[in-house]
Amino acid sequence: MGKIKEVAGNNTSDLTEMNRSAIVRILQQREVCSRAELAKTMGLTQASITKLTGYLIEMGIISEVGIVKGTGNRRSIGLRLNAEKNLVIGVKFSRHVFAIGVFDISGKMYTQQETEFGLDDNTADVLASMKRQLQDLLDRYENIVAIGLALPGPYLRKEGRIAMVTRMPSWHNINFIKEFKEAFDKPVFIEQDANAGALAEWWFGNHGRPLNSLAYFLVGEGVGSGVVDHDRLLLGDQGIASEVGHISIDFRGPVCECGNHGCLELYCSTMALLKKAKEQLPELFKVPYKTRAEVCNRIFDAARGGNETAKKIVEEIAEYIGYGCVTLINAYDPEIIVIGDSVSQGNELLMPTVLEIVKERTIPEVSNRVRIEISKLSIDPTLYGAAAIATDRILRKPSEYLNINKL
Ligand SMILES: [Zn+2]
């Protein structure tokens, strides 16, 4: 496990917060851990660890659990996360469906439910149904401390609304912050889906932490990315930074809905994959399908079964994913890139080409070091991400959001 090496330009309170968050993430992985083990893993003194863990105990985030065997037969007090006392609700909102899950701060899921809706349905009715379900869960689980909502990007944080999502114009004027804050007395935090995915990987992805930086590359109906650098999500002014899907890879290419030409999203989203397959593999579309992800999997299965046309289509998509990785590397220098969402189901079919492109097109000092992986999260990373949004925010300012008297 790597150590947190340096923190450029951060002040002491940022550093303290970052160390507290690293302790929580280590305890998510190891369940029980002594102060000495934490000190060793994080490269900090025992005195610093005692201070940091003292605060977390006071906030009810961690607690002491008897004696554990330490190094060299020494016995020390174990520490564990009070995960079950700090629950969050994650809400994932997308084009045809919203999903709601209850999680604890270690990422364990307690329940999950999905509701489909049509693009022509009345937005007020859909919102009312979502709020009813949330209220039911708040009534059922008394330890819920916050709600996290993941919306399709670009999401304008200052205005509380989504800016541009294909075929969803009626949703553009909904102020989600206002809607949720008025309806519930719990803190509500909102981010766009790629940022949510990045937080999910950061908090729950089990990448051998603590990491210094991570980029989540969302390749699904949309293409986007979220970057966590030194424990902070990169947001930009309006919260729409790192929109890698709208970086032009061909400035003379077709016009994208955003106004730019030849955006990456036009070449490796599910829509791009389906367009190619429809022309070249029409037989895969004969049986009706419910979601684009379902047809993507048919294409991947055909490639796995040796269909040369399918193999070629998948290879082309993998090349574009590789170009996206090169852009992420040059822009953000991440320690790890995690590829997620429906196109990542192509997994082992995509990776050799992606890695080859990265090796060819970046300097060896980078390509030898950066890790590129497919997401291993078992649940939809964006729903997980919605829970991670809430987890991230409450663990950063526990004194503000946690009712310590209750614990
Ligand atoms: Zn675009």
Short mmCIF file of N, CA and C in Angstrom, two decimals, residues 20-153:
data_model
loop_
_atom_site.label_atom_id
_atom_site.label_comp_id
_atom_site.label_asym_id
_atom_site.label_seq_id
_atom_site.Cartn_x
_atom_site.Cartn_y
_atom_site.Cartn_z
N ARG A 20 -7.63 12.15 8.06
CA ARG A 20 -8.80 11.51 8.67
C ARG A 20 -9.51 10.66 7.63
N SER A 21 -9.66 11.20 6.42
CA SER A 21 -10.35 10.45 5.37
C SER A 21 -9.56 9.20 5.00
N ALA A 22 -8.22 9.29 5.02
CA ALA A 22 -7.40 8.10 4.72
C ALA A 22 -7.61 7.03 5.79
N ILE A 23 -7.74 7.44 7.06
CA ILE A 23 -7.96 6.46 8.13
C ILE A 23 -9.28 5.73 7.89
N VAL A 24 -10.32 6.49 7.55
CA VAL A 24 -11.63 5.86 7.30
C VAL A 24 -11.51 4.86 6.14
N ARG A 25 -10.81 5.26 5.09
CA ARG A 25 -10.70 4.37 3.94
C ARG A 25 -9.88 3.11 4.26
N ILE A 26 -8.87 3.25 5.10
CA ILE A 26 -8.09 2.06 5.50
C ILE A 26 -8.98 1.12 6.33
N LEU A 27 -9.80 1.71 7.23
CA LEU A 27 -10.68 0.88 8.06
C LEU A 27 -11.80 0.23 7.25
N GLN A 28 -12.17 0.84 6.13
CA GLN A 28 -13.15 0.19 5.25
C GLN A 28 -12.59 -1.11 4.70
N GLN A 29 -11.28 -1.10 4.43
CA GLN A 29 -10.65 -2.27 3.82
C GLN A 29 -10.28 -3.34 4.85
N ARG A 30 -9.81 -2.90 6.02
CA ARG A 30 -9.24 -3.88 6.96
C ARG A 30 -10.15 -4.26 8.11
N GLU A 31 -11.27 -3.59 8.21
CA GLU A 31 -12.23 -3.85 9.29
C GLU A 31 -11.71 -3.47 10.67
N VAL A 32 -10.68 -4.17 11.16
CA VAL A 32 -10.13 -3.79 12.46
C VAL A 32 -8.63 -3.52 12.29
N CYS A 33 -8.17 -2.45 12.94
CA CYS A 33 -6.80 -2.03 12.73
C CYS A 33 -6.32 -1.31 13.99
N SER A 34 -5.05 -1.46 14.37
CA SER A 34 -4.56 -0.76 15.56
C SER A 34 -3.99 0.60 15.15
N ARG A 35 -3.79 1.45 16.16
CA ARG A 35 -3.20 2.77 15.88
C ARG A 35 -1.81 2.62 15.28
N ALA A 36 -1.04 1.62 15.80
CA ALA A 36 0.33 1.41 15.30
C ALA A 36 0.32 1.02 13.81
N GLU A 37 -0.66 0.17 13.45
CA GLU A 37 -0.74 -0.23 12.03
C GLU A 37 -1.09 0.98 11.15
N LEU A 38 -2.01 1.81 11.64
CA LEU A 38 -2.38 3.02 10.90
C LEU A 38 -1.16 3.92 10.71
N ALA A 39 -0.39 4.09 11.79
CA ALA A 39 0.79 4.95 11.74
C ALA A 39 1.78 4.43 10.69
N LYS A 40 1.95 3.11 10.68
CA LYS A 40 2.89 2.50 9.73
C LYS A 40 2.40 2.68 8.28
N THR A 41 1.13 2.38 8.06
CA THR A 41 0.57 2.47 6.71
C THR A 41 0.63 3.89 6.17
N MET A 42 0.33 4.85 7.04
CA MET A 42 0.23 6.23 6.56
C MET A 42 1.54 7.01 6.68
N GLY A 43 2.56 6.40 7.31
CA GLY A 43 3.84 7.10 7.46
C GLY A 43 3.74 8.27 8.42
N LEU A 44 2.87 8.15 9.43
CA LEU A 44 2.72 9.24 10.41
C LEU A 44 3.18 8.76 11.78
N THR A 45 3.39 9.71 12.70
CA THR A 45 3.79 9.32 14.06
C THR A 45 2.58 8.80 14.82
N GLN A 46 2.87 8.01 15.85
CA GLN A 46 1.81 7.45 16.69
C GLN A 46 1.00 8.59 17.34
N ALA A 47 1.71 9.66 17.71
CA ALA A 47 1.04 10.80 18.35
C ALA A 47 0.02 11.43 17.41
N SER A 48 0.40 11.59 16.15
CA SER A 48 -0.54 12.17 15.17
C SER A 48 -1.75 11.27 15.02
N ILE A 49 -1.51 9.96 14.93
CA ILE A 49 -2.61 9.00 14.76
C ILE A 49 -3.55 9.06 15.96
N THR A 50 -2.99 9.16 17.17
CA THR A 50 -3.82 9.23 18.37
C THR A 50 -4.74 10.45 18.31
N LYS A 51 -4.21 11.56 17.84
CA LYS A 51 -5.01 12.79 17.74
C LYS A 51 -6.11 12.64 16.68
N LEU A 52 -5.72 12.12 15.53
CA LEU A 52 -6.68 11.97 14.42
C LEU A 52 -7.79 10.99 14.80
N THR A 53 -7.42 9.86 15.38
CA THR A 53 -8.43 8.85 15.71
C THR A 53 -9.30 9.33 16.88
N GLY A 54 -8.71 10.13 17.78
CA GLY A 54 -9.47 10.68 18.90
C GLY A 54 -10.66 11.50 18.40
N TYR A 55 -10.42 12.30 17.39
CA TYR A 55 -11.49 13.12 16.82
C TYR A 55 -12.57 12.23 16.18
N LEU A 56 -12.12 11.21 15.43
CA LEU A 56 -13.07 10.32 14.75
C LEU A 56 -13.91 9.53 15.76
N ILE A 57 -13.31 9.17 16.89
CA ILE A 57 -14.06 8.46 17.94
C ILE A 57 -15.10 9.41 18.54
N GLU A 58 -14.68 10.63 18.80
CA GLU A 58 -15.57 11.63 19.37
C GLU A 58 -16.78 11.90 18.46
N MET A 59 -16.52 11.86 17.16
CA MET A 59 -17.60 12.10 16.18
C MET A 59 -18.48 10.86 15.95
N GLY A 60 -18.11 9.75 16.55
CA GLY A 60 -18.90 8.53 16.40
C GLY A 60 -18.67 7.82 15.07
N ILE A 61 -17.59 8.18 14.38
CA ILE A 61 -17.32 7.54 13.08
C ILE A 61 -16.57 6.22 13.26
N ILE A 62 -15.67 6.18 14.25
CA ILE A 62 -14.98 4.93 14.54
C ILE A 62 -15.10 4.64 16.05
N SER A 63 -14.83 3.40 16.45
CA SER A 63 -14.80 3.12 17.89
C SER A 63 -13.75 2.07 18.19
N GLU A 64 -13.41 1.95 19.48
CA GLU A 64 -12.42 0.97 19.90
C GLU A 64 -13.10 -0.38 20.08
N VAL A 65 -12.40 -1.45 19.68
CA VAL A 65 -12.98 -2.80 19.82
C VAL A 65 -11.98 -3.77 20.41
N GLY A 66 -11.84 -3.77 21.71
CA GLY A 66 -11.01 -4.76 22.39
C GLY A 66 -9.56 -4.76 21.95
N ILE A 67 -8.92 -5.90 22.16
CA ILE A 67 -7.48 -6.00 21.94
C ILE A 67 -7.21 -6.80 20.66
N VAL A 68 -6.31 -6.30 19.83
CA VAL A 68 -5.88 -7.09 18.66
C VAL A 68 -4.39 -7.37 18.79
N LYS A 69 -3.96 -8.43 18.13
CA LYS A 69 -2.54 -8.78 18.19
C LYS A 69 -1.76 -7.86 17.26
N GLY A 70 -0.79 -7.17 17.81
CA GLY A 70 0.01 -6.26 16.99
C GLY A 70 1.28 -6.93 16.52
N THR A 71 2.24 -6.12 16.10
CA THR A 71 3.51 -6.68 15.64
C THR A 71 4.34 -7.18 16.82
N GLY A 72 5.07 -8.25 16.61
CA GLY A 72 5.98 -8.80 17.62
C GLY A 72 5.31 -9.09 18.94
N ASN A 73 4.16 -9.74 18.89
CA ASN A 73 3.44 -10.17 20.10
C ASN A 73 2.88 -9.04 20.97
N ARG A 74 3.07 -7.81 20.50
CA ARG A 74 2.50 -6.70 21.29
C ARG A 74 1.00 -6.67 21.07
N ARG A 75 0.29 -6.35 22.14
CA ARG A 75 -1.16 -6.28 22.00
C ARG A 75 -1.57 -4.82 21.97
N SER A 76 -2.51 -4.51 21.08
CA SER A 76 -2.97 -3.12 21.07
C SER A 76 -4.48 -3.06 20.85
N ILE A 77 -5.03 -1.88 21.12
CA ILE A 77 -6.48 -1.72 20.99
C ILE A 77 -6.86 -1.62 19.52
N GLY A 78 -7.90 -2.35 19.13
CA GLY A 78 -8.35 -2.32 17.75
C GLY A 78 -9.30 -1.14 17.50
N LEU A 79 -9.34 -0.67 16.26
CA LEU A 79 -10.28 0.39 15.89
C LEU A 79 -11.12 -0.12 14.73
N ARG A 80 -12.40 0.25 14.73
CA ARG A 80 -13.25 -0.14 13.60
C ARG A 80 -14.19 1.00 13.24
N LEU A 81 -14.73 0.91 12.02
CA LEU A 81 -15.70 1.92 11.56
C LEU A 81 -17.05 1.65 12.19
N ASN A 82 -17.75 2.70 12.61
CA ASN A 82 -19.13 2.54 13.06
C ASN A 82 -20.05 2.65 11.85
N ALA A 83 -19.84 1.74 10.91
CA ALA A 83 -20.53 1.88 9.63
C ALA A 83 -22.05 1.86 9.79
N GLU A 84 -22.57 0.90 10.57
CA GLU A 84 -24.02 0.72 10.65
C GLU A 84 -24.74 1.89 11.32
N LYS A 85 -23.99 2.74 12.02
CA LYS A 85 -24.62 3.89 12.67
C LYS A 85 -24.66 5.12 11.78
N ASN A 86 -24.00 5.03 10.64
CA ASN A 86 -23.95 6.17 9.72
C ASN A 86 -24.36 5.71 8.32
N LEU A 87 -25.66 5.79 8.04
CA LEU A 87 -26.16 5.34 6.74
C LEU A 87 -26.41 6.53 5.82
N VAL A 88 -26.30 6.28 4.53
CA VAL A 88 -26.62 7.33 3.55
C VAL A 88 -27.56 6.76 2.49
N ILE A 89 -28.33 7.64 1.86
CA ILE A 89 -29.14 7.21 0.73
C ILE A 89 -28.46 7.72 -0.54
N GLY A 90 -28.33 6.85 -1.52
CA GLY A 90 -27.81 7.26 -2.82
C GLY A 90 -28.93 7.21 -3.84
N VAL A 91 -29.04 8.26 -4.66
CA VAL A 91 -30.06 8.28 -5.72
C VAL A 91 -29.36 8.49 -7.05
N LYS A 92 -29.58 7.58 -7.97
CA LYS A 92 -29.03 7.75 -9.32
C LYS A 92 -30.16 8.10 -10.27
N PHE A 93 -30.04 9.21 -10.92
CA PHE A 93 -31.08 9.64 -11.84
C PHE A 93 -30.52 9.59 -13.25
N SER A 94 -31.19 8.84 -14.14
CA SER A 94 -30.71 8.83 -15.53
C SER A 94 -31.89 8.92 -16.49
N ARG A 95 -31.65 8.72 -17.75
CA ARG A 95 -32.67 9.02 -18.76
C ARG A 95 -34.00 8.28 -18.59
N HIS A 96 -33.94 6.99 -18.29
CA HIS A 96 -35.18 6.23 -18.24
C HIS A 96 -35.50 5.67 -16.88
N VAL A 97 -34.62 5.85 -15.95
CA VAL A 97 -34.77 5.14 -14.69
C VAL A 97 -34.12 5.94 -13.56
N PHE A 98 -34.74 5.84 -12.37
CA PHE A 98 -33.98 6.31 -11.20
C PHE A 98 -33.86 5.15 -10.23
N ALA A 99 -32.69 5.08 -9.59
CA ALA A 99 -32.42 4.00 -8.64
C ALA A 99 -32.11 4.62 -7.30
N ILE A 100 -32.58 3.98 -6.24
CA ILE A 100 -32.34 4.48 -4.89
C ILE A 100 -31.76 3.34 -4.06
N GLY A 101 -30.71 3.62 -3.32
CA GLY A 101 -30.12 2.59 -2.47
C GLY A 101 -29.77 3.14 -1.11
N VAL A 102 -29.84 2.29 -0.09
CA VAL A 102 -29.37 2.67 1.24
C VAL A 102 -28.03 1.95 1.46
N PHE A 103 -27.03 2.73 1.86
CA PHE A 103 -25.68 2.20 2.06
C PHE A 103 -25.18 2.66 3.43
N ASP A 104 -24.15 1.99 3.95
CA ASP A 104 -23.47 2.60 5.10
C ASP A 104 -22.16 3.21 4.61
N ILE A 105 -21.43 3.89 5.52
CA ILE A 105 -20.24 4.63 5.07
C ILE A 105 -19.06 3.72 4.72
N SER A 106 -19.25 2.40 4.87
CA SER A 106 -18.19 1.50 4.39
C SER A 106 -18.53 1.01 2.98
N GLY A 107 -19.69 1.44 2.45
CA GLY A 107 -20.08 1.06 1.10
C GLY A 107 -20.95 -0.17 1.05
N LYS A 108 -21.35 -0.70 2.21
CA LYS A 108 -22.22 -1.88 2.21
C LYS A 108 -23.64 -1.45 1.84
N MET A 109 -24.26 -2.20 0.93
CA MET A 109 -25.61 -1.84 0.51
C MET A 109 -26.65 -2.58 1.35
N TYR A 110 -27.66 -1.86 1.81
CA TYR A 110 -28.72 -2.47 2.62
C TYR A 110 -29.94 -2.79 1.78
N THR A 111 -30.28 -1.91 0.85
CA THR A 111 -31.43 -2.14 -0.02
C THR A 111 -31.29 -1.31 -1.28
N GLN A 112 -31.95 -1.76 -2.33
CA GLN A 112 -31.87 -1.04 -3.60
C GLN A 112 -33.19 -1.18 -4.35
N GLN A 113 -33.67 -0.11 -4.95
CA GLN A 113 -34.90 -0.21 -5.75
C GLN A 113 -34.79 0.67 -7.00
N GLU A 114 -35.46 0.24 -8.06
CA GLU A 114 -35.37 0.98 -9.33
C GLU A 114 -36.76 1.33 -9.83
N THR A 115 -36.92 2.50 -10.42
CA THR A 115 -38.20 2.89 -11.00
C THR A 115 -37.97 3.40 -12.41
N GLU A 116 -38.67 2.82 -13.36
CA GLU A 116 -38.53 3.29 -14.74
C GLU A 116 -39.52 4.41 -15.00
N PHE A 117 -39.16 5.32 -15.88
CA PHE A 117 -40.11 6.35 -16.29
C PHE A 117 -39.87 6.69 -17.76
N GLY A 118 -40.88 7.32 -18.38
CA GLY A 118 -40.76 7.66 -19.80
C GLY A 118 -40.31 9.10 -19.94
N LEU A 119 -39.68 9.41 -21.07
CA LEU A 119 -39.21 10.78 -21.28
C LEU A 119 -40.37 11.76 -21.43
N ASP A 120 -41.58 11.21 -21.73
CA ASP A 120 -42.75 12.09 -21.86
C ASP A 120 -43.52 12.22 -20.54
N ASP A 121 -43.14 11.46 -19.54
CA ASP A 121 -43.84 11.55 -18.26
C ASP A 121 -43.67 12.94 -17.66
N ASN A 122 -44.68 13.35 -16.90
CA ASN A 122 -44.64 14.63 -16.24
C ASN A 122 -43.51 14.65 -15.19
N THR A 123 -42.63 15.65 -15.29
CA THR A 123 -41.47 15.69 -14.39
C THR A 123 -41.92 15.78 -12.92
N ALA A 124 -42.99 16.54 -12.67
CA ALA A 124 -43.47 16.69 -11.28
C ALA A 124 -43.90 15.34 -10.72
N ASP A 125 -44.56 14.52 -11.54
CA ASP A 125 -45.00 13.19 -11.08
C ASP A 125 -43.80 12.30 -10.76
N VAL A 126 -42.79 12.33 -11.65
CA VAL A 126 -41.60 11.50 -11.43
C VAL A 126 -40.90 11.93 -10.14
N LEU A 127 -40.76 13.25 -9.97
CA LEU A 127 -40.11 13.77 -8.75
C LEU A 127 -40.90 13.39 -7.50
N ALA A 128 -42.22 13.48 -7.59
CA ALA A 128 -43.06 13.15 -6.43
C ALA A 128 -42.87 11.69 -6.05
N SER A 129 -42.80 10.82 -7.05
CA SER A 129 -42.62 9.40 -6.78
C SER A 129 -41.25 9.15 -6.13
N MET A 130 -40.23 9.85 -6.63
CA MET A 130 -38.88 9.70 -6.07
C MET A 130 -38.87 10.15 -4.60
N LYS A 131 -39.51 11.28 -4.33
CA LYS A 131 -39.53 11.81 -2.96
C LYS A 131 -40.29 10.89 -2.01
N ARG A 132 -41.41 10.31 -2.52
CA ARG A 132 -42.18 9.37 -1.68
C ARG A 132 -41.32 8.18 -1.27
N GLN A 133 -40.59 7.64 -2.24
CA GLN A 133 -39.74 6.48 -1.95
C GLN A 133 -38.64 6.84 -0.96
N LEU A 134 -38.07 8.05 -1.12
CA LEU A 134 -37.03 8.49 -0.19
C LEU A 134 -37.59 8.62 1.22
N GLN A 135 -38.79 9.20 1.33
CA GLN A 135 -39.39 9.38 2.65
C GLN A 135 -39.64 8.03 3.32
N ASP A 136 -40.10 7.04 2.52
CA ASP A 136 -40.33 5.69 3.06
C ASP A 136 -39.04 5.13 3.66
N LEU A 137 -37.93 5.33 2.93
CA LEU A 137 -36.65 4.80 3.42
C LEU A 137 -36.18 5.55 4.66
N LEU A 138 -36.42 6.86 4.68
CA LEU A 138 -36.04 7.65 5.87
C LEU A 138 -36.84 7.21 7.09
N ASP A 139 -38.10 6.81 6.85
CA ASP A 139 -38.92 6.32 7.96
C ASP A 139 -38.43 4.94 8.43
N ARG A 140 -37.94 4.15 7.47
CA ARG A 140 -37.56 2.77 7.78
C ARG A 140 -36.18 2.67 8.43
N TYR A 141 -35.23 3.49 8.00
CA TYR A 141 -33.85 3.42 8.55
C TYR A 141 -33.57 4.69 9.35
N GLU A 142 -33.46 4.52 10.67
CA GLU A 142 -33.34 5.74 11.48
C GLU A 142 -31.94 6.36 11.47
N ASN A 143 -30.93 5.61 11.03
CA ASN A 143 -29.56 6.15 11.09
C ASN A 143 -29.10 6.84 9.81
N ILE A 144 -30.03 7.23 8.95
CA ILE A 144 -29.61 7.90 7.71
C ILE A 144 -29.17 9.33 8.02
N VAL A 145 -27.94 9.65 7.60
CA VAL A 145 -27.39 10.97 7.95
C VAL A 145 -27.35 11.95 6.77
N ALA A 146 -27.43 11.44 5.54
CA ALA A 146 -27.39 12.35 4.39
C ALA A 146 -27.89 11.65 3.13
N ILE A 147 -28.21 12.48 2.12
CA ILE A 147 -28.68 11.95 0.83
C ILE A 147 -27.72 12.44 -0.26
N GLY A 148 -27.32 11.53 -1.14
CA GLY A 148 -26.46 11.90 -2.28
C GLY A 148 -27.21 11.62 -3.56
N LEU A 149 -27.11 12.54 -4.50
CA LEU A 149 -27.84 12.39 -5.77
C LEU A 149 -26.86 12.52 -6.93
N ALA A 150 -26.87 11.55 -7.84
CA ALA A 150 -26.00 11.60 -9.02
C ALA A 150 -26.86 11.89 -10.25
N LEU A 151 -26.53 12.96 -10.95
CA LEU A 151 -27.31 13.36 -12.12
C LEU A 151 -26.47 13.24 -13.38
N PRO A 152 -27.13 13.04 -14.55
CA PRO A 152 -26.33 13.00 -15.77
C PRO A 152 -25.70 14.38 -16.01
N GLY A 153 -24.43 14.40 -16.39
CA GLY A 153 -23.73 15.68 -16.56
C GLY A 153 -24.01 16.29 -17.92
#
